[in-house]
PDB file of C-alpha atoms in Angstrom:
ATOM      1  CA  MET A   1      -4.008   2.141   1.714  1.00  0.00           C
ATOM      2  CA  THR A   2      -3.021  -1.294   1.171  1.00  0.00           C
ATOM      3  CA  ALA A   3      -1.805  -3.629   3.348  1.00  0.00           C
ATOM      4  CA  HIS A   4       1.863  -3.970   4.528  1.00  0.00           C
ATOM      5  CA  SER A   5       3.355  -6.692   2.284  1.00  0.00           C
ATOM      6  CA  GLY A   6       7.203  -6.207   4.221  1.00  0.00           C
ATOM      7  CA  ARG A   7       8.252  -4.279   1.143  1.00  0.00           C
ATOM      8  CA  SER A   8       9.218  -0.585   0.878  1.00  0.00           C
ATOM      9  CA  ARG A   9       6.030   1.672   0.051  1.00  0.00           C
ATOM     10  CA  THR A  10       5.454   5.586  -0.417  1.00  0.00           C
ATOM     11  CA  SER A  11       3.610   7.104   2.677  1.00  0.00           C
ATOM     12  CA  ASN A  12       0.929   9.983   0.675  1.00  0.00           C
ATOM     13  CA  TYR A  13       1.118  11.723   4.067  1.00  0.00           C
ATOM     14  CA  LEU A  14       4.514  12.559   3.811  1.00  0.00           C
ATOM     15  CA  LYS A  15       4.514  13.439   0.145  1.00  0.00           C
ATOM     16  CA  GLU A  16       7.786  12.522  -0.013  1.00  0.00           C
ATOM     17  CA  PRO A  17       8.593  10.206  -3.117  1.00  0.00           C
ATOM     18  CA  LYS A  18      10.260   6.642  -1.899  1.00  0.00           C
ATOM     19  CA  THR A  19      10.464   7.052   1.713  1.00  0.00           C
ATOM     20  CA  HIS A  20      11.052   3.894   3.111  1.00  0.00           C
ATOM     21  CA  ILE A  21       9.446   2.723   6.328  1.00  0.00           C
ATOM     22  CA  PRO A  22      11.590   0.426   8.036  1.00  0.00           C
ATOM     23  CA  SER A  23      10.456  -3.156   9.485  1.00  0.00           C
ATOM     24  CA  SER A  24      10.386  -3.129  13.303  1.00  0.00           C
ATOM     25  CA  THR A  25      13.774  -4.220  15.127  1.00  0.00           C
ATOM     26  CA  MET A  26      12.380  -3.892  18.385  1.00  0.00           C
ATOM     27  CA  SER A  27      13.522  -6.943  20.873  1.00  0.00           C
ATOM     28  CA  ASP A  28      11.277  -5.104  23.716  1.00  0.00           C
ATOM     29  CA  THR A  29       8.081  -5.472  21.870  1.00  0.00           C
ATOM     30  CA  ALA A  30       6.326  -6.273  25.051  1.00  0.00           C
ATOM     31  CA  ALA A  31       7.016  -2.488  25.818  1.00  0.00           C
ATOM     32  CA  TYR A  32       4.108  -1.913  23.405  1.00  0.00           C
ATOM     33  CA  SER A  33       0.452  -2.609  23.639  1.00  0.00           C
ATOM     34  CA  ILE A  34      -2.039  -0.263  21.777  1.00  0.00           C
ATOM     35  CA  ALA A  35      -4.163  -0.788  24.488  1.00  0.00           C
ATOM     36  CA  THR A  36      -2.116   0.362  26.967  1.00  0.00           C
ATOM     37  CA  HIS A  37      -2.040   4.298  25.544  1.00  0.00           C
ATOM     38  CA  VAL A  38      -2.860   7.165  27.483  1.00  0.00           C
ATOM     39  CA  ALA A  39      -2.376   9.874  25.081  1.00  0.00           C
ATOM     40  CA  VAL A  40      -2.197  10.501  21.013  1.00  0.00           C
ATOM     41  CA  PRO A  41       0.500  13.380  20.971  1.00  0.00           C
ATOM     42  CA  GLN A  42      -0.213  14.103  17.177  1.00  0.00           C
ATOM     43  CA  LYS A  43      -2.002  12.565  14.387  1.00  0.00           C
ATOM     44  CA  ALA A  44       1.238  12.976  12.381  1.00  0.00           C
ATOM     45  CA  PRO A  45       4.690  10.868  12.420  1.00  0.00           C
ATOM     46  CA  TYR A  46       7.774  12.767  14.116  1.00  0.00           C
ATOM     47  CA  GLY A  47      10.924  12.949  11.214  1.00  0.00           C
ATOM     48  CA  VAL A  48      13.904  12.929  13.366  1.00  0.00           C
ATOM     49  CA  ASP A  49      17.680  12.435  12.305  1.00  0.00           C
ATOM     50  CA  VAL A  50      18.742   8.902  13.952  1.00  0.00           C
ATOM     51  CA  GLU A  51      22.522   7.969  14.247  1.00  0.00           C
ATOM     52  CA  GLU A  52      23.631   4.298  13.185  1.00  0.00           C
ATOM     53  CA  GLY A  53      24.438   2.455  16.188  1.00  0.00           C
ATOM     54  CA  LYS A  54      22.642   4.875  18.729  1.00  0.00           C
ATOM     55  CA  THR A  55      19.923   3.308  20.932  1.00  0.00           C
ATOM     56  CA  TYR A  56      16.690   5.512  21.339  1.00  0.00           C
ATOM     57  CA  TYR A  57      13.623   5.439  23.777  1.00  0.00           C
ATOM     58  CA  TRP A  58      10.540   5.788  21.994  1.00  0.00           C
ATOM     59  CA  CYS A  59       7.519   7.116  24.225  1.00  0.00           C
ATOM     60  CA  THR A  60       4.696   4.724  24.235  1.00  0.00           C
ATOM     61  CA  CYS A  61       2.702   6.334  26.736  1.00  0.00           C
ATOM     62  CA  GLY A  62       2.168   9.688  24.630  1.00  0.00           C
ATOM     63  CA  LEU A  63       2.819  11.730  27.897  1.00  0.00           C
ATOM     64  CA  SER A  64       6.464  12.718  27.243  1.00  0.00           C
ATOM     65  CA  LYS A  65       6.913  16.400  26.488  1.00  0.00           C
ATOM     66  CA  ASN A  66       9.852  15.437  24.354  1.00  0.00           C
ATOM     67  CA  GLN A  67       7.959  13.543  21.749  1.00  0.00           C
ATOM     68  CA  PRO A  68       8.657  10.922  20.216  1.00  0.00           C
ATOM     69  CA  PHE A  69      10.958  10.231  22.825  1.00  0.00           C
ATOM     70  CA  CYS A  70      10.484   9.190  26.478  1.00  0.00           C
ATOM     71  CA  ASP A  71      11.280  11.681  29.012  1.00  0.00           C
ATOM     72  CA  GLY A  72      10.022   9.621  31.867  1.00  0.00           C
ATOM     73  CA  SER A  73       6.570  10.778  32.628  1.00  0.00           C
ATOM     74  CA  HIS A  74       4.981   7.718  32.125  1.00  0.00           C
ATOM     75  CA  GLN A  75       6.604   6.969  35.898  1.00  0.00           C
ATOM     76  CA  THR A  76       4.041   8.998  37.455  1.00  0.00           C
ATOM     77  CA  TYR A  77       1.673   7.980  35.541  1.00  0.00           C
ATOM     78  CA  ASN A  78       1.968   4.388  36.303  1.00  0.00           C
ATOM     79  CA  ALA A  79       2.648   5.341  40.457  1.00  0.00           C
ATOM     80  CA  GLU A  80      -0.744   6.812  39.860  1.00  0.00           C
ATOM     81  CA  HIS A  81      -2.668   4.413  37.911  1.00  0.00           C
ATOM     82  CA  LYS A  82      -0.944   1.090  39.273  1.00  0.00           C
ATOM     83  CA  THR A  83       0.273   0.417  35.375  1.00  0.00           C
ATOM     84  CA  THR A  84       3.774  -0.437  34.233  1.00  0.00           C
ATOM     85  CA  LEU A  85       3.999   1.771  30.798  1.00  0.00           C
ATOM     86  CA  LYS A  86       7.850   2.072  29.531  1.00  0.00           C
ATOM     87  CA  PRO A  87       9.252   3.388  26.587  1.00  0.00           C
ATOM     88  CA  MET A  88      10.541   0.703  23.890  1.00  0.00           C
ATOM     89  CA  ALA A  89      14.192   0.654  23.141  1.00  0.00           C
ATOM     90  CA  PHE A  90      15.675   0.589  19.258  1.00  0.00           C
ATOM     91  CA  THR A  91      18.985   1.203  17.900  1.00  0.00           C
ATOM     92  CA  ALA A  92      19.295   2.800  14.563  1.00  0.00           C
ATOM     93  CA  LYS A  93      20.439   0.777  11.829  1.00  0.00           C
ATOM     94  CA  LYS A  94      22.072   3.243   9.916  1.00  0.00           C
ATOM     95  CA  THR A  95      22.351   6.696  10.017  1.00  0.00           C
ATOM     96  CA  GLU A  96      18.907   8.545   8.455  1.00  0.00           C
ATOM     97  CA  LYS A  97      16.104  10.564   8.861  1.00  0.00           C
ATOM     98  CA  ALA A  98      13.143   8.135  10.793  1.00  0.00           C
ATOM     99  CA  TYR A  99       9.357   8.728  10.733  1.00  0.00           C
ATOM    100  CA  LEU A 100       8.431   7.952  14.403  1.00  0.00           C
ATOM    101  CA  CYS A 101       4.652   6.888  15.111  1.00  0.00           C
ATOM    102  CA  GLY A 102       3.090  10.590  16.833  1.00  0.00           C
ATOM    103  CA  CYS A 103      -0.135   9.043  17.024  1.00  0.00           C
ATOM    104  CA  LYS A 104       0.887   5.495  19.176  1.00  0.00           C
ATOM    105  CA  GLN A 105      -1.371   3.518  17.249  1.00  0.00           C
ATOM    106  CA  THR A 106       1.266   2.046  14.844  1.00  0.00           C
ATOM    107  CA  LYS A 107       1.417  -1.720  13.724  1.00  0.00           C
ATOM    108  CA  ASN A 108       5.128  -1.128  13.186  1.00  0.00           C
ATOM    109  CA  PRO A 109       6.424   0.279  16.233  1.00  0.00           C
ATOM    110  CA  PRO A 110       8.285   2.565  16.900  1.00  0.00           C
ATOM    111  CA  PHE A 111       8.045   3.690  13.020  1.00  0.00           C
ATOM    112  CA  CYS A 112       4.984   5.599  11.318  1.00  0.00           C
ATOM    113  CA  ASP A 113       2.583   2.749   9.509  1.00  0.00           C
ATOM    114  CA  GLY A 114       0.157   5.557   8.379  1.00  0.00           C
ATOM    115  CA  SER A 115      -2.118   4.318  11.554  1.00  0.00           C
ATOM    116  CA  HIS A 116      -2.910   8.018  12.114  1.00  0.00           C
ATOM    117  CA  THR A 117      -5.354   8.469   8.980  1.00  0.00           C
ATOM    118  CA  LYS A 118      -7.703   6.267  10.086  1.00  0.00           C
ATOM    119  CA  LEU A 119      -7.974   8.263  13.450  1.00  0.00           C
TER     120      LEU A 119
END
């Protein structure tokens, strides 16, 4: 896999032609840090339908039972381990199927960037 050049590219893992991997438009990137991951829920992206203008909360800790979205599981972990994990909010720019990271190692949160292929 080549370095991300800012252009659309096809993900070999998804085996769908011309799959667009959007750039992150997150305003709350401080919520996401690879070093703070607790769990890797799956080594593949989650294909989810998102609606334009709707805000979603992507799980950053990996503990949610509602992957790839937050269900509040980080709150118990935070209390027990004195951490400050929280979800990352993002607003869909258009109605489409989005491929959200399942391994929590992406460098383009919340979107899959293929990092799971290196795990």
